Coordinates of C-alpha atoms in Angstrom, one line a residue:
X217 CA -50.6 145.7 7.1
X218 CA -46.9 147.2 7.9
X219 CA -46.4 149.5 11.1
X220 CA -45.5 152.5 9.7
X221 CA -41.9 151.8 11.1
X222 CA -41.3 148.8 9.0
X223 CA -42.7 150.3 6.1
X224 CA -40.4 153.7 6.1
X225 CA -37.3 151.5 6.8
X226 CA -38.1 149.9 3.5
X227 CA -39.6 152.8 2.0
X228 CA -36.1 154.2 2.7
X229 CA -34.0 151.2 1.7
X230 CA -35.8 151.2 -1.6
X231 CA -35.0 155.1 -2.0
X232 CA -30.8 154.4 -1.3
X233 CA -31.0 152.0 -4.0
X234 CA -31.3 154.4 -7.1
X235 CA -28.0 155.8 -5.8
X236 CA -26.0 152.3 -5.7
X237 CA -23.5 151.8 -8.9
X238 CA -23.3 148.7 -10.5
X239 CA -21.2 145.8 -9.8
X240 CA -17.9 146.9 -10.0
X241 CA -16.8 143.0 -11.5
X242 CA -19.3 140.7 -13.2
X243 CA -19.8 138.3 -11.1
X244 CA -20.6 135.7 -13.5
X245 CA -20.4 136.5 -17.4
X246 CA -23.7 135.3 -18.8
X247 CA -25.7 135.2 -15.7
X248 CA -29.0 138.2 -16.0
X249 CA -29.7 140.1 -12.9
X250 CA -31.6 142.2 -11.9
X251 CA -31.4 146.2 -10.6
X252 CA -28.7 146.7 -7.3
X253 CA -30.3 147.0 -4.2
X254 CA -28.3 148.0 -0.7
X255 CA -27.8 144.9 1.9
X256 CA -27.1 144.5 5.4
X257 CA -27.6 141.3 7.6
X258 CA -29.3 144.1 9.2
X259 CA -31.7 145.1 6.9
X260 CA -32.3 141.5 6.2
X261 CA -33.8 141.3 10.0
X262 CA -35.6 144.6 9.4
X263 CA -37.3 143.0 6.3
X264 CA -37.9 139.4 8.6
X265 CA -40.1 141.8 11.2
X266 CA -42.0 143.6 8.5
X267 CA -42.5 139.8 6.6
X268 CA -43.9 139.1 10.1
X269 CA -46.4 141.8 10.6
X270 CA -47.9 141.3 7.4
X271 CA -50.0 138.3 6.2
X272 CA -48.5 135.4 5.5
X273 CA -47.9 135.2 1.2
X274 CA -46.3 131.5 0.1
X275 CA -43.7 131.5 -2.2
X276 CA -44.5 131.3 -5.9
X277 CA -44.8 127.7 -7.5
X278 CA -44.3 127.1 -11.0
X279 CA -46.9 125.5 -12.9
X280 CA -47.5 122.5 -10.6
X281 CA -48.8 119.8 -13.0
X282 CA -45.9 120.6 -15.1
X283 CA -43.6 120.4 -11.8
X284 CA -44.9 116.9 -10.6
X285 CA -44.4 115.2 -13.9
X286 CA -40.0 116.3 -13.0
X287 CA -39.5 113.0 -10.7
X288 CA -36.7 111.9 -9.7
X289 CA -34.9 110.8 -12.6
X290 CA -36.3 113.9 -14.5
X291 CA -34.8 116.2 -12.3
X292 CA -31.6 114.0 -12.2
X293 CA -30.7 115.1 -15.9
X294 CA -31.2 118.9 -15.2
X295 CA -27.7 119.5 -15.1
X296 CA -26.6 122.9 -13.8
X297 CA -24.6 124.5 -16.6
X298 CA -21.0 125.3 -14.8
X299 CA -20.1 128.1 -17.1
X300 CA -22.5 129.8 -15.2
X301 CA -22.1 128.8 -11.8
X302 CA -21.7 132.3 -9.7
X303 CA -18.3 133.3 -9.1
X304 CA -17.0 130.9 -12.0
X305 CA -15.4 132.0 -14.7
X306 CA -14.3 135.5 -15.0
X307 CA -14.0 135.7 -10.8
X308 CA -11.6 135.1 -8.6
X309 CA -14.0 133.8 -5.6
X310 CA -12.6 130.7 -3.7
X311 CA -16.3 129.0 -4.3
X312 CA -18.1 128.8 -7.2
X313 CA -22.2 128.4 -6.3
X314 CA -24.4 126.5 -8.6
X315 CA -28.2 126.3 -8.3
X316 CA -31.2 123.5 -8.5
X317 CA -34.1 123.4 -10.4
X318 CA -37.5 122.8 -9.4
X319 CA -39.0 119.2 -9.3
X320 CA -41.6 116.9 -7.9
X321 CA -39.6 117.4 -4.2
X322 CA -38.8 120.4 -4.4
X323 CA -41.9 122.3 -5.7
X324 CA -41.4 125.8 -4.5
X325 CA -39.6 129.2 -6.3
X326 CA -36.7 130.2 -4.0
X327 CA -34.8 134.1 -4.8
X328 CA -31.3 134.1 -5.6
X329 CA -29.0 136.8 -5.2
X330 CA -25.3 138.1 -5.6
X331 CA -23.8 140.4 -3.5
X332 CA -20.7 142.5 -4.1
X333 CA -19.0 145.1 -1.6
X334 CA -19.4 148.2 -1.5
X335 CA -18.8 151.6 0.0
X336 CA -21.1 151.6 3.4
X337 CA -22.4 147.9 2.9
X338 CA -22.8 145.1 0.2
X339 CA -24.6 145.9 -3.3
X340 CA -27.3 142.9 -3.7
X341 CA -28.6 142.4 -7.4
X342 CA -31.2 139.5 -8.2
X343 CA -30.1 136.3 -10.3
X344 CA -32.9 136.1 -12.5
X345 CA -34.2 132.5 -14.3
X346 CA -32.9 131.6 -17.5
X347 CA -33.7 127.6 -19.0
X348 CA -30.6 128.2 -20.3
X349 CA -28.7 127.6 -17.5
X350 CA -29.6 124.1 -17.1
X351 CA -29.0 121.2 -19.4
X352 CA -33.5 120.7 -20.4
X353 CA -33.7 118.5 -23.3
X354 CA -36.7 119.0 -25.5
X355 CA -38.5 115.9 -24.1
X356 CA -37.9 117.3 -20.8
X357 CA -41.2 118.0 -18.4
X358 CA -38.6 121.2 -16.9
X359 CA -39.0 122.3 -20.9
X360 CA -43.3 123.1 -20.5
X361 CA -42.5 125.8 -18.0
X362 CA -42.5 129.6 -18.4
X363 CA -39.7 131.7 -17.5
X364 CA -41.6 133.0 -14.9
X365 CA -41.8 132.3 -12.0
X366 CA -38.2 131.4 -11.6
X367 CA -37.7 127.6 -11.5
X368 CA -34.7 128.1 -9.3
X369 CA -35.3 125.5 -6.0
X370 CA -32.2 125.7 -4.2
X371 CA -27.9 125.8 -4.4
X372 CA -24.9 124.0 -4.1
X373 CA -21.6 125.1 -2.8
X374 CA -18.9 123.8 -5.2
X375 CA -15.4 123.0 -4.0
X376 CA -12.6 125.5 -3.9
X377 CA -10.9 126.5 -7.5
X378 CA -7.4 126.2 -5.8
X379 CA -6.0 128.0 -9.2
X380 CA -7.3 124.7 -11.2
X381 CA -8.5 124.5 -14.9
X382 CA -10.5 121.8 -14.2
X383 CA -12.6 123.5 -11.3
X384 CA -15.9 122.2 -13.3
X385 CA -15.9 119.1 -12.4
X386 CA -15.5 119.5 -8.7
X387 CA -18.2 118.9 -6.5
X388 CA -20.9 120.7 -3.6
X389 CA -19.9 120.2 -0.3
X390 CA -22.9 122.2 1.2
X391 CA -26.3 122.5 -0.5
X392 CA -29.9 123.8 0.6
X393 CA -32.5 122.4 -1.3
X394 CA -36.1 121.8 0.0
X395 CA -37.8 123.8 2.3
X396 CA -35.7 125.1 5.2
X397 CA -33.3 121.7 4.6
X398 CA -29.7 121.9 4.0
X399 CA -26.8 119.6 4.1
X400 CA -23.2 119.1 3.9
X401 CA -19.9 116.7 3.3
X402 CA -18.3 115.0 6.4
X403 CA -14.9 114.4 7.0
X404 CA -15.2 111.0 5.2
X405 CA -16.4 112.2 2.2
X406 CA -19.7 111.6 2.2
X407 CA -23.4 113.2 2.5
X408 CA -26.1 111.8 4.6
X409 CA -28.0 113.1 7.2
X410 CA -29.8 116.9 7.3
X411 CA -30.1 120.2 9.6
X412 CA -33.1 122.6 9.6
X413 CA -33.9 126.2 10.0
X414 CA -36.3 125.6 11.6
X415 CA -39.0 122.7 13.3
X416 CA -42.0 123.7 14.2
X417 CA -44.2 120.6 15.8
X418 CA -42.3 117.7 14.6
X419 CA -44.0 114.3 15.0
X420 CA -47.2 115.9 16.8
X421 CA -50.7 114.8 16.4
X422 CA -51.5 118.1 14.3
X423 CA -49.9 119.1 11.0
X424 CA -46.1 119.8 11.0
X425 CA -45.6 123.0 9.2
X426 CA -42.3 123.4 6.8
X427 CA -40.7 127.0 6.8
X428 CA -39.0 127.8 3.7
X429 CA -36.4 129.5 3.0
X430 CA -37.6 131.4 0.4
X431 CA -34.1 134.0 -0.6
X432 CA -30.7 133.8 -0.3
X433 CA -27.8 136.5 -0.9
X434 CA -24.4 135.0 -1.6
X435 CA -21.0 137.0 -1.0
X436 CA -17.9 136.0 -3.0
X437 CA -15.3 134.3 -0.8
X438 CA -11.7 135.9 -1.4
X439 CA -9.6 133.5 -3.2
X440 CA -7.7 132.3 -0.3
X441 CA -10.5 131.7 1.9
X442 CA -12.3 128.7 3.1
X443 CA -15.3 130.4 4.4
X444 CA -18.1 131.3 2.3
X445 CA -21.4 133.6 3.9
X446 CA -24.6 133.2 2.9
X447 CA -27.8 135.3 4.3
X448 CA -31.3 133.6 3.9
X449 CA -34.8 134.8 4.7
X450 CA -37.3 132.1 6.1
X451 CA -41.0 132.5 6.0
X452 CA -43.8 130.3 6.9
X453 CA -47.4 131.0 8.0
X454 CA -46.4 131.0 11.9
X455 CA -42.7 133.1 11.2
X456 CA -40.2 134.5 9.4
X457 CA -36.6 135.4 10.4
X458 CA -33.2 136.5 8.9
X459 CA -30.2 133.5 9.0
X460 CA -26.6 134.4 8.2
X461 CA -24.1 131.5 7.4
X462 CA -20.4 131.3 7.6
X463 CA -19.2 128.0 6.3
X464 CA -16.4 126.8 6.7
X465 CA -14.6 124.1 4.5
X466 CA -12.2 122.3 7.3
X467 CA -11.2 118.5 7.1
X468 CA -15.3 118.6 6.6
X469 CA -17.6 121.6 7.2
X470 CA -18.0 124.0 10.2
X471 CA -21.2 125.6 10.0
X472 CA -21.8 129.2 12.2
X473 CA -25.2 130.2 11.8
X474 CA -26.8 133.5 13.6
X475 CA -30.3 133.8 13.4
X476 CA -32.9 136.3 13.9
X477 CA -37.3 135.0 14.3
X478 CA -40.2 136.9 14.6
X479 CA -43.4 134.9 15.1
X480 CA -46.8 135.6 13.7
X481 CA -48.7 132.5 15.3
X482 CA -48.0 131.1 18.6
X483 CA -46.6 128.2 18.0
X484 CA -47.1 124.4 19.9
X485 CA -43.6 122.9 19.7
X486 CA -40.4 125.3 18.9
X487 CA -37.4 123.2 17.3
X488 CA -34.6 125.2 17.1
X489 CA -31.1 123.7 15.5
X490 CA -32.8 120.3 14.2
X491 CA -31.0 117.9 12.8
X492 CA -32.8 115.1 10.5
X493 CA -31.4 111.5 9.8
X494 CA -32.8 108.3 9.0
X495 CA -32.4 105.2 10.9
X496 CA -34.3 102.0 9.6
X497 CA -32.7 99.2 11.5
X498 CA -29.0 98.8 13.6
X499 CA -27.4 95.8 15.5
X500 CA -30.3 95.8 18.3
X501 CA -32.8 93.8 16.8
X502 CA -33.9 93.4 13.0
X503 CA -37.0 91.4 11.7
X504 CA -36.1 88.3 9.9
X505 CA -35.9 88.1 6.2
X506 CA -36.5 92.5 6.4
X507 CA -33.3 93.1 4.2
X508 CA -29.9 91.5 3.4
X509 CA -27.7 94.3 4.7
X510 CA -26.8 93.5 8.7
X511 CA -27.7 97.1 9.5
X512 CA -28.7 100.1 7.9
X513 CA -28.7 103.8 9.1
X514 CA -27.0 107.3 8.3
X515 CA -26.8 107.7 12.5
X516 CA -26.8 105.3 14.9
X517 CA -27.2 107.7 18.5
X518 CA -28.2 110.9 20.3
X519 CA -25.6 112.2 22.0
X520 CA -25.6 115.2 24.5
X521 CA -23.1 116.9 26.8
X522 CA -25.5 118.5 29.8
X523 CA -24.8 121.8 31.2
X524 CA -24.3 119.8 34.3
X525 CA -21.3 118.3 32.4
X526 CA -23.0 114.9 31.9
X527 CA -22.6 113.2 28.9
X528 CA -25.4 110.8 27.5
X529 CA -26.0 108.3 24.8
X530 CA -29.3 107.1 23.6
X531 CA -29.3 104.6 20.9
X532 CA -31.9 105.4 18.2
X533 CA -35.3 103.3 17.6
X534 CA -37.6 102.7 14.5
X535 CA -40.5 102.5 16.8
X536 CA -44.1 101.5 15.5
X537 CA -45.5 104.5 16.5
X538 CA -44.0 108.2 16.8
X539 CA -42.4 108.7 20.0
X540 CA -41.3 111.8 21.3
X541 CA -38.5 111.7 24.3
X542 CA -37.7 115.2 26.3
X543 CA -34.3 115.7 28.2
X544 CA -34.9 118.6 30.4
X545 CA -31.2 120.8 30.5
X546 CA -30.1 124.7 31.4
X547 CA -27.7 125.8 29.0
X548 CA -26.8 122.6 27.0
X549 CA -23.0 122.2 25.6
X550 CA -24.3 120.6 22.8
X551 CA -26.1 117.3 20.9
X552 CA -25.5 115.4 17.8
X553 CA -27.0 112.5 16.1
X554 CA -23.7 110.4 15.2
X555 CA -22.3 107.6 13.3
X556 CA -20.6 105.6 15.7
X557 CA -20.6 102.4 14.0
X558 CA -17.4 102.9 10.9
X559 CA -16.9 99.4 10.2
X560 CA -17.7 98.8 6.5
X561 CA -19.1 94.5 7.4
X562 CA -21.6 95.9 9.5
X563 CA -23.1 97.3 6.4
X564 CA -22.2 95.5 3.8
X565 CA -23.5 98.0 1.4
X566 CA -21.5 100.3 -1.5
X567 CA -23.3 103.3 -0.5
X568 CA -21.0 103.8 2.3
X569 CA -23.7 104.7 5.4
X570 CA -20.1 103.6 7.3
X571 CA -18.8 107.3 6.1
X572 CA -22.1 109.2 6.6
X573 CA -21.1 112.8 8.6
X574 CA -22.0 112.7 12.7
X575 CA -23.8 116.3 13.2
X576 CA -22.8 118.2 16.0
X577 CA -24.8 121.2 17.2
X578 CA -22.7 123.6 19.7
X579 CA -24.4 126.3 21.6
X580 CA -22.5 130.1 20.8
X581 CA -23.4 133.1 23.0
X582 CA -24.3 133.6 26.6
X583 CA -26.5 129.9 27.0
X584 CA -29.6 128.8 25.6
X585 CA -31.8 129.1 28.8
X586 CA -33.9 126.7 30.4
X587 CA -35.5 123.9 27.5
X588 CA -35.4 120.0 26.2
X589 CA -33.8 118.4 24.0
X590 CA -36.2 116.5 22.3
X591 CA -35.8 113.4 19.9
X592 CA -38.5 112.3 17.7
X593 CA -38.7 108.7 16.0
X594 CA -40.8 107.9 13.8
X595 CA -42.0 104.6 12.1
X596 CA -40.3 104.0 8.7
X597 CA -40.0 100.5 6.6
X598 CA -37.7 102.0 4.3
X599 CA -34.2 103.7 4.3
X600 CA -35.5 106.4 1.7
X601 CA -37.6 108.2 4.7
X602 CA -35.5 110.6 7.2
X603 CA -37.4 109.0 10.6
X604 CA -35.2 110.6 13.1
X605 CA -35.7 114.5 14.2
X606 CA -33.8 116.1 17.2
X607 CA -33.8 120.0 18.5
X608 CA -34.0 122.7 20.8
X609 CA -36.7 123.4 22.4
X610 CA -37.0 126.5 25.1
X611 CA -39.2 126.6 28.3
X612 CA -41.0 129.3 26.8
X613 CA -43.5 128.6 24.0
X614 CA -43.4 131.4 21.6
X615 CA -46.5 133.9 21.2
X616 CA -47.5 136.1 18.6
X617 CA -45.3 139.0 18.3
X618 CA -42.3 137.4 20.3
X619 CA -38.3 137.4 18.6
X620 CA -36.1 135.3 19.2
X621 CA -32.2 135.1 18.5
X622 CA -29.7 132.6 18.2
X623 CA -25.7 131.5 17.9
X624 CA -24.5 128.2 17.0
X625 CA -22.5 126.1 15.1
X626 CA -22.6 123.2 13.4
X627 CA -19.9 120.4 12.8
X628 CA -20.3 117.6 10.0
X629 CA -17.3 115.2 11.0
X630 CA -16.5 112.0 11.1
X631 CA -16.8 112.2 15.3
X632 CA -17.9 114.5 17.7
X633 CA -15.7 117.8 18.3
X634 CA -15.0 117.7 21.6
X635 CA -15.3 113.9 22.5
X636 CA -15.9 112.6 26.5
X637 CA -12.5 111.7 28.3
X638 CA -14.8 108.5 29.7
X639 CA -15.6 105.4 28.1
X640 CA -18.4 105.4 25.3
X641 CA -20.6 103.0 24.1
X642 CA -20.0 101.4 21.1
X643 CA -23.0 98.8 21.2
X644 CA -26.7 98.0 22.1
X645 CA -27.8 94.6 21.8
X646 CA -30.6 92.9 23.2
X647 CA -32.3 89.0 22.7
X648 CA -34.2 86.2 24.9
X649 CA -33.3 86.3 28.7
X650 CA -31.8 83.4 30.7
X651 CA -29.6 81.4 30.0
X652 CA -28.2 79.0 27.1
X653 CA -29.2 75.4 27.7
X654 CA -32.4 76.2 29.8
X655 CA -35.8 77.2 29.6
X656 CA -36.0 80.9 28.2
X657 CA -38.1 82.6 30.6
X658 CA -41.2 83.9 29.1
X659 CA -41.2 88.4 28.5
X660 CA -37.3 88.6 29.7
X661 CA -35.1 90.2 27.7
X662 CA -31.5 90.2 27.9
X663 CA -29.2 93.4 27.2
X664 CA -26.0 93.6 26.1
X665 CA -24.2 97.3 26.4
X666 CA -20.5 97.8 24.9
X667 CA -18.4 100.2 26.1
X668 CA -14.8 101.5 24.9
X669 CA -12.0 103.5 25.7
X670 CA -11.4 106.1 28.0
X671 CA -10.6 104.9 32.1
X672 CA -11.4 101.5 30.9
X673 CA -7.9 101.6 29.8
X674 CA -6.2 101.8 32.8
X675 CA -8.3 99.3 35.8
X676 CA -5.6 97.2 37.5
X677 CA -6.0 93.4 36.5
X678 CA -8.2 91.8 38.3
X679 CA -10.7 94.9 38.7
X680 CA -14.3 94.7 37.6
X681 CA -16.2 98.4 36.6
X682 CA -19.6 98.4 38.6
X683 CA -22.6 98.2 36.6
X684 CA -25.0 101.2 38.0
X685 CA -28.4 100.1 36.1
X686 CA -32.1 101.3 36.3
X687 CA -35.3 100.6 34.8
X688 CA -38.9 103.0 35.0
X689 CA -40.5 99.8 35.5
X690 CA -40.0 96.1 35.7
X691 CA -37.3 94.5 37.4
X692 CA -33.7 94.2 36.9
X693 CA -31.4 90.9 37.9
X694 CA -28.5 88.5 36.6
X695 CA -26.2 92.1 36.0
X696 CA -22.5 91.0 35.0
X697 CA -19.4 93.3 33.9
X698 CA -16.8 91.3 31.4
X699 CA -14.0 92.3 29.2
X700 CA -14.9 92.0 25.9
X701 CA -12.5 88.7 24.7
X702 CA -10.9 90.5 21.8
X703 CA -7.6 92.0 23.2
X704 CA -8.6 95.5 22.6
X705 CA -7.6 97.8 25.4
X706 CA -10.6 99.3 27.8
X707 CA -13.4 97.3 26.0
X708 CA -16.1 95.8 28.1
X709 CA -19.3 94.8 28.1
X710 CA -22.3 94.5 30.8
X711 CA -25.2 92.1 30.8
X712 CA -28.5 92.8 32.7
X713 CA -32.2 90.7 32.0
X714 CA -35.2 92.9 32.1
X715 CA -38.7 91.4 33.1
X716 CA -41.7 93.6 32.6
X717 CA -45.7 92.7 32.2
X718 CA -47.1 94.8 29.4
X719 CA -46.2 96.7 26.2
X720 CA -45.8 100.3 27.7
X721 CA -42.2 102.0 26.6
X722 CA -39.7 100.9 29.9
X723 CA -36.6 103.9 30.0
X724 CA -33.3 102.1 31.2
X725 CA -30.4 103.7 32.5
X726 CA -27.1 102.5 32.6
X727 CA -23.1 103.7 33.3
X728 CA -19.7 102.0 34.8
X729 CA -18.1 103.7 37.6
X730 CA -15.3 102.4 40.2
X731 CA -15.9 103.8 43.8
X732 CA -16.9 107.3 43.2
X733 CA -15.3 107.5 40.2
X734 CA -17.6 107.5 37.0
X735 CA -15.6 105.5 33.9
X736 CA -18.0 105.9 31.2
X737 CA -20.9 108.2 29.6
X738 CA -24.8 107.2 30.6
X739 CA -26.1 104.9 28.3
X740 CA -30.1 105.6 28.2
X741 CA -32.4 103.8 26.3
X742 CA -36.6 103.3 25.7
X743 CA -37.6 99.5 25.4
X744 CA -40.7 99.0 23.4
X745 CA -41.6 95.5 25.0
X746 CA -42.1 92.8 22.5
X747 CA -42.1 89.1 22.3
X748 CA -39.7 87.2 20.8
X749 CA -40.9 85.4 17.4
X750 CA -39.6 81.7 17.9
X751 CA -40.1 80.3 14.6
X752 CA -37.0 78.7 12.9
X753 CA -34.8 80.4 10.9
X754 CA -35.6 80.4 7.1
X755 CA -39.4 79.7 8.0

């Protein structure tokens, strides 16, 4: 049931909308919608509370046998019809908006709405479903289902008209499709990895629920601009909340995203910003005979800039069970999973994981409290599966009743933003320990860590960086510092072996430093022990 505040600021809402006009422009000639309505981001958070006080209702789903039969090459050919993309012909937005129908993946009716400004506030109207905005041939499984409920799923951004004739065959460079999922074009060109409204108990032992965001109100972009808002409301059995995004189109996207939660169920495991990506296998170690490509991953590391000012790198692992790791911070400056790796032969494949996006998330506001940043990996033998999951999560688990808000932004680049003046590492490798020529000793493993750049660059000939390296457990020997022999300024390398009894995870630490001075980001790291297989080649 709704308090009886909630239900008179709706109550109220719903009376000011008999007064609105109608759209002054047409947003889209040929689009239906439905009866104006007033917005305001803060009515949107008004309606997010009330959503929360009130039991939980799922979103309507089409007729779900119907639905399942659309795979993925079904849903493939539903094409969305651009002469009635929103704010396409007969506008003068900067960013036309197309939208995606529902399919095997993505199962679930989402609301779409236009906004146009108005005295006082924005004027909201309802897109409403019509089969005949999508290209549904007769034999189609999309062509079995009703008009209602909507089959609309999710949206794409198109890129900017720019005054061209020809703006139908541009394409999105942000869409939100699935869930609470959404994704957008780095400064290479490319797509790849995800973000997330919302996590909520990523990777636990229990059931991982999947907030949705279930409406979205779009406002037309002026035609010289290169930001378009969008508002979304998220709902899920545990919360609901109200989202505003600015994006911005730069040389890729900047993403500002406010965001308002109210939480019906305690919940075990708060994720805030997440960021999804997939990482099947790199240049650490790959089983023999797995896959012809050398290495293949949309990200390759974690990296994090501490409140403390420290800045980290943890290579990523496909581990062969679902590990969680927590780095305790107070106001973090921000994380990312990246693509560090942009050489083309380390990949060796057309689909260009060389130009996938590195996701930075940056902390807006006045800090983000006390929390972890925590990284979940999970076991995957395939490159279709997104394995990796990293987020926010605050001291304080959230209760029923609680609110939370949030700033931040989000960059989809080819690097990080704001990159560390030190060294980085640009490689993990690891094989047999010992030496060549001589009796391998047995459960040692050898590591290799790469570094680049930074006050590398400028140590006098002659001067070795100090290796400063630790292990949770085990023990550490035979630790060497070398240029790497390939005439490329401020690139070395460090050697260490690693001997350790049993099969528990071992977390390694590792930077360079000269005196007191540090010369490179911490390298950290979780070894899974295993043991080498030492069959032949091509057994």
């Amino acid at each position: 049931m709704l308090d009886r505040r909630s239900f008179m600021k709706l109550a109220l809402a719903a009376q000011a909308a008999a007064a609105l006009p109608a759209f002054a422009g047409t947003p889209t000639p040929g689009l239906r919608f439905g009866d104006p309505q007033p917005f305001s981001f803060d009515w949107l958070k008004a309606h997010a509370e009330a959503l929360s006080k009130a039991p939980y209702a799922p979103p309507p789903r089409p007729d779900p046998a119907t639905v399942a039969a659309i795979d993925y090459d079904a849903h493939g050919k539903l094409k969305y019809r651009q002469e009635y993309a929103l704010y396409g012909d007969g506008h003068d937005a900067a960013f036309p908006i197309t939208f995606q129908h529902v399919g095997y993946y993505f199962p679930k009716t989402v609301r779409m709405h236009a906004l146009e400004p108005n005295a006082g506030g924005a004027v909201s109207r309802e897109i409403i479903y019509d089969p005949a905005y999508f290209t549904i041939a007769p034999d189609s499984p999309a062509a079995r289902l009703a008009p209602e409920p909507s089959s609309f799923a999710g949206f794409w951004v198109m890129e900017p008209r720019d005054g061209k004739e020809d703006w139908k065959k541009a394409e999105p460079w942000v869409t939100f499709l699935g869930a609470s999922y959404f994704r957008a074009k780095g400064e290479l060109g490319q797509v790849g990895m995800s973000a997330r409204g919302i996590a909520l108990s990523p990777g636990g032992s229990g059931h991982e629920e999947f907030p949705d965001f279930v409406s979205f109100w779009f406002s037309p972009a002026p035609p010289a601009s290169r930001t378009v808002t969008v508002y979304a409301l998220l709902n899920s059995p545990s919360v609901s909340g109200a989202y505003k995004f600015d994006l911005h189109r730069t040389s890729g996207v900047v993403m500002d995203i406010e965001l308002t939660l109210f939480f019906r169920e305690a919940v075990e495991r708060l994720g805030l910003a997440p960021l999804t990506s997939m990482f099947w296998y790199g240049e650490k170690a790959k089983p023999a005979g797995i896959d012809w490509r050398p290495e293949v991953h949309d990200s390759d590391g974690l990296s994090l800039a501490t409140g403390q000012g420290e800045r980290i790198w943890r290579p990523l692992n496909n581990p062969s069970h679902i590990t969680i790791s927590s780095f305790a911070d107070e106001h973090p400056r921000g994380f990312g999973l990246l693509q560090r790796d942009r050489v083309f032969d380390h990949y060796q494949d057309g689909v260009g994981y060389e130009k996938r996006p590195s996701t930075w998330v940056e902390p807006k506001g006045n800090g983000w409290g006390k929390g972890t940043v925590q990284l979940v990996e999970i076991p995957t033998d395939d490159e279709i599966n997104d394995n990796i999951v990293v987020y926010w999560n605050p001291e304080k688990r959230p209760e029923p009743g609680d609110r939370i808000d949030l700033a931040y932004r989000i960059h989809w680049l080819a690097d990080e933003p704001y990159p560390t003046p030190l060294a980085r590492c640009v490689a993990t490798r690891f094989g047999r320990g010992g030496e060549p020529g001589t009796v391998r000793p047995y459960g040692v493993r050898k590591f290799t860590v790469e570094f680049l750049g930074g006050p590398l660059k400028d140590l006098p000939n002659g001067v070795k960086p100090e290796v400063v390296v630790w292990a949770s457990r085990g023990n550490i020997r035979s630790t060497v510092a070398e240029a790497v022999p390939d005439d490329v300024p401020g690139h070395w390398r460090t050697h260490f072996d690693l001997s350790v009894d049993g099969r528990e995870p071992v977390e390694l630490r590792l930077y360079l430093r000269a005196g007191d001075k540090v010369l490179s980001e911490t390298w950290l790291y979780q070894y899974h022990p295993f043991v080498t297989d030492a069959r032949p080649l091509g057994y």
